[in-house]
Structures are given as C-alpha cells and as structure tokens.
Amino acid sequence: MAGSAAAAFTGISAGTARAAVPASPGVTYTNTIAEQRADPHIFKHTDGFYYFTATVPAYDRIVLRRATTIQGLTSASETTIWTRPATGTMGGYIWAPEIHFIGGKWYIYVAAGDANNIWHIRPYVLECADANPITGTWTVKGRIALPLDTFSLDATTFDVNGTRYLSWAQNDPAVGRGTNIYIAQMSNPWTITGAPVMISRPTAAWETAGGETVNEGPAVLQRNGKVFMTFSASATDANYCMGMLTASASANLLSASSWAKSTGPVFASFAATSQYGPGHNQFTVSEDGKSDILVYHDRSYKDISGSPLNDPNRRTRVQKIYWKADGTPDFGIPVAD
Ligand code: AHR
C-alpha cells in the first residue's frame, strides 16, 4: 500500500490568518521494503545511492544493499560485508548495524556479543576507506570504550552545529533493570569524550510493557532549530513503540534538562492497518530531497510464540513524515501493506 500525500494545513487563528505550512510534495512507497530485516538503517549518500543495512534473523553478520531509490532497495542485491568470528569478541549476537559517512570514510556502528557469551553485548565500530562500501575493505576499529562496562547497544552518531555526538542504550545497575538512553560528545568516530549523560530512562507504562523496561534504538532528526531524538520502548513484541525526546539545537545537549520526553508514544501498533510493534526507527530523505522519511521495522501480526528475539519477521518499512504547524514531526500511524 502506498503512503498517501496529505496537504498540510494550519487552522486560522482568531483574527489573524497564518500562512499555511507549505505542503511538501506527496511521496509514496510500497511496503514492505525488506522482509526479515529489523532495526533498518537507510543512508542517502552524495553518490546518488541509498545504502541499507539491518539486523538479520541469524544475528551473525552485517549485510549491505544499495540502490538509487528507496523502493529499489527491495530488489537490490545484498552483500555480506562482515561476518562474526567463530570465537572471541564479536562472535555472539550481531545487532542493529548503522552505516554513516564521516570525514570521507564509511563507518558501521554495531552491537556485538562474544562467542562464549552472546549476551556480553557492547558497541563496536567498523571502518571502510573505499568509495564503495559494498566492495570496499572493512576493518574493525574496535569497541567504543564506555566508562560503565555493562550491556550496551544501538549506538547512533549525529552532528549538531559541528559537534559530533554518540547516543546509545545501556543498562546501569545503579538505575535499575533494562536500558536507558545516554549521550556523549565524540572526539573521533569511534571514541567518546567526557562523561556520558543519561537523558531518558523507561518509567512510564508505555515504556515498560510486556515485561521489559526498555529505552533503546535512539535516532536523530533535526529540523526547525530542534533536535528530535526518537527511541523505542517496551518489549520487542506488539508493545514495542516509539517515544521522542526534543531539545533545542542551541541547547547544551549534554544536559538531561535540555531534553523533553513525549508524554506517550509518538508511533505505535495500529490494528486497523495490521501493523504491530513499530520501532527501532531511523530517518532518511526522499529522492527529491523534499520529504523526511521514517524508516522502521514492525510485524504484520500481534501475537508471537516464544521470545520475540527468536521471531524472524520484523520487516523494514518506510513512510513520509508530516510536520505540524508547531514545527514538530507527526509520524501518524504505521501505514498498511
Ligand atoms: O534486533 C536486535 C536488538 O533487538 C536491537 O539491537 C534492539 O534495538 C532490539 O531490542
């Protein structure tokens, strides 16, 4: 099913007519983009290609596709650019790769466990200096050193006003069970500097549903002088949903008080379109550069037998983001297939 274009209109406030928010052109995609590809990440590069990576059900490797359109990713060939070792560090679960282009090189941020302890999940960075990351040579730069050596995953990086930051999910026993969202400044693409700051922890019912206490999968969208950081919350079944932290781009992003959390989910399961557990999202831009696109995974069914992590059917989907007159994103509902 294609997403639908809707004009953006603003109400006319009493006495003064405000210019309608200019409606960006409609853009439509046919979902699903990729079956059995969770935690999707689509990067639009200056070379005319969209690069797409995601978690595979076997949790054993990093795959990469590229196409000149988002829809083209559906049929694009998929290359394994790195496979976990049979033993040692990074030999366990391989989760949620992200591909970024920083300072003229490609970087992949990924969470990995160890072969002898698949739950020893920590964030790692791989680097490729070649122009084409699909055929290029990837090397492991190493683990992102964090002051607290605990379960940590879903690292993402972003630049605000020339400063590069890392945000990730991590357990801190002093805070409690589950994972919280942290931010730190970066001194290079694989190193943080300064003390990490916790900017969100799961406390509300919509963040602790399904027996899990989860804030994870941070992703950043910048527009209108604001930094919107979405994250995923609750168990990775139909309870999974997205929350959002908002900060001014001119604020001290390393201060927890700069971030305001949404009072509830900004994107959640929607039975009328048979979409369940939407989350671990990311953002890209439409082919014409005029629309922000929400990239996320979900399932087409509500009930899962066994552990959600063993259910392979989280699939990649995309849809246009609309903007409210107050300058905040409106993610709407997960559209139908
Ligand atoms: O898909 C593997 C892990 O499951 C991701 O890293 C996390 O965001 C999700 O809970």
PDB file of N, CA, C and O in Angstrom, residues 5 19 23 47 63 100 119 161 197 205 235 285 291 323 329:
ATOM      1  N   ALA A   5      -0.251  11.132   0.296  1.00  0.00           N
ATOM      2  CA  ALA A   5       0.178  12.520   0.467  1.00  0.00           C
ATOM      3  C   ALA A   5      -0.998  13.273   1.044  1.00  0.00           C
ATOM      4  O   ALA A   5      -2.132  13.061   0.663  1.00  0.00           O
ATOM      5  N   ALA A  19      -0.013  31.917   7.403  1.00  0.00           N
ATOM      6  CA  ALA A  19       0.284  31.197   6.151  1.00  0.00           C
ATOM      7  C   ALA A  19       0.253  29.708   6.457  1.00  0.00           C
ATOM      8  O   ALA A  19       0.750  29.272   7.497  1.00  0.00           O
ATOM      9  N   ALA A  23       2.922  22.560   2.039  1.00  0.00           N
ATOM     10  CA  ALA A  23       2.845  21.105   1.988  1.00  0.00           C
ATOM     11  C   ALA A  23       3.955  20.611   1.058  1.00  0.00           C
ATOM     12  O   ALA A  23       4.059  21.046  -0.078  1.00  0.00           O
ATOM     13  N   ASP A  47      26.624  10.152  -3.392  1.00  0.00           N
ATOM     14  CA  ASP A  47      26.974   9.471  -4.665  1.00  0.00           C
ATOM     15  C   ASP A  47      25.728   9.019  -5.426  1.00  0.00           C
ATOM     16  O   ASP A  47      25.824   8.272  -6.401  1.00  0.00           O
ATOM     17  N   VAL A  63      25.015  -7.026   6.649  1.00  0.00           N
ATOM     18  CA  VAL A  63      24.708  -7.033   5.216  1.00  0.00           C
ATOM     19  C   VAL A  63      24.487  -5.606   4.736  1.00  0.00           C
ATOM     20  O   VAL A  63      24.162  -4.709   5.533  1.00  0.00           O
ATOM     21  N   HIS A 100      27.280   5.057   8.420  1.00  0.00           N
ATOM     22  CA  HIS A 100      27.442   6.518   8.406  1.00  0.00           C
ATOM     23  C   HIS A 100      28.665   6.863   7.563  1.00  0.00           C
ATOM     24  O   HIS A 100      29.595   6.044   7.433  1.00  0.00           O
ATOM     25  N   TRP A 119      25.440 -12.697  25.346  1.00  0.00           N
ATOM     26  CA  TRP A 119      24.753 -11.546  25.975  1.00  0.00           C
ATOM     27  C   TRP A 119      25.742 -10.494  26.456  1.00  0.00           C
ATOM     28  O   TRP A 119      25.332  -9.475  27.025  1.00  0.00           O
ATOM     29  N   ASN A 161      25.423  21.368  14.862  1.00  0.00           N
ATOM     30  CA  ASN A 161      26.230  22.592  14.849  1.00  0.00           C
ATOM     31  C   ASN A 161      27.733  22.302  14.927  1.00  0.00           C
ATOM     32  O   ASN A 161      28.459  22.964  15.678  1.00  0.00           O
ATOM     33  N   VAL A 197      25.870  11.108  29.609  1.00  0.00           N
ATOM     34  CA  VAL A 197      24.736  11.683  30.345  1.00  0.00           C
ATOM     35  C   VAL A 197      23.484  10.878  30.000  1.00  0.00           C
ATOM     36  O   VAL A 197      23.187  10.659  28.821  1.00  0.00           O
ATOM     37  N   ALA A 205       4.257   3.565  31.793  1.00  0.00           N
ATOM     38  CA  ALA A 205       3.685   2.258  31.441  1.00  0.00           C
ATOM     39  C   ALA A 205       3.992   1.904  29.988  1.00  0.00           C
ATOM     40  O   ALA A 205       4.278   0.738  29.665  1.00  0.00           O
ATOM     41  N   ALA A 235       8.733  -4.116  25.480  1.00  0.00           N
ATOM     42  CA  ALA A 235       9.196  -5.385  24.899  1.00  0.00           C
ATOM     43  C   ALA A 235       9.115  -5.339  23.378  1.00  0.00           C
ATOM     44  O   ALA A 235       8.298  -4.596  22.811  1.00  0.00           O
ATOM     45  N   VAL A 285      15.826  10.701   3.682  1.00  0.00           N
ATOM     46  CA  VAL A 285      15.177  11.774   2.925  1.00  0.00           C
ATOM     47  C   VAL A 285      14.706  11.208   1.590  1.00  0.00           C
ATOM     48  O   VAL A 285      15.361  10.324   1.024  1.00  0.00           O
ATOM     49  N   SER A 291      11.111  15.489   1.316  1.00  0.00           N
ATOM     50  CA  SER A 291      10.353  14.869   2.408  1.00  0.00           C
ATOM     51  C   SER A 291      11.279  14.106   3.339  1.00  0.00           C
ATOM     52  O   SER A 291      12.204  13.418   2.879  1.00  0.00           O
ATOM     53  N   TRP A 323       4.714  17.310   9.096  1.00  0.00           N
ATOM     54  CA  TRP A 323       5.137  18.268  10.116  1.00  0.00           C
ATOM     55  C   TRP A 323       3.974  19.118  10.576  1.00  0.00           C
ATOM     56  O   TRP A 323       3.167  19.608   9.765  1.00  0.00           O
ATOM     57  N   PRO A 329       7.417  16.867  14.392  1.00  0.00           N
ATOM     58  CA  PRO A 329       7.029  15.839  13.418  1.00  0.00           C
ATOM     59  C   PRO A 329       5.758  15.111  13.846  1.00  0.00           C
ATOM     60  O   PRO A 329       5.499  14.919  15.030  1.00  0.00           O
TER      61      PRO A 329
END
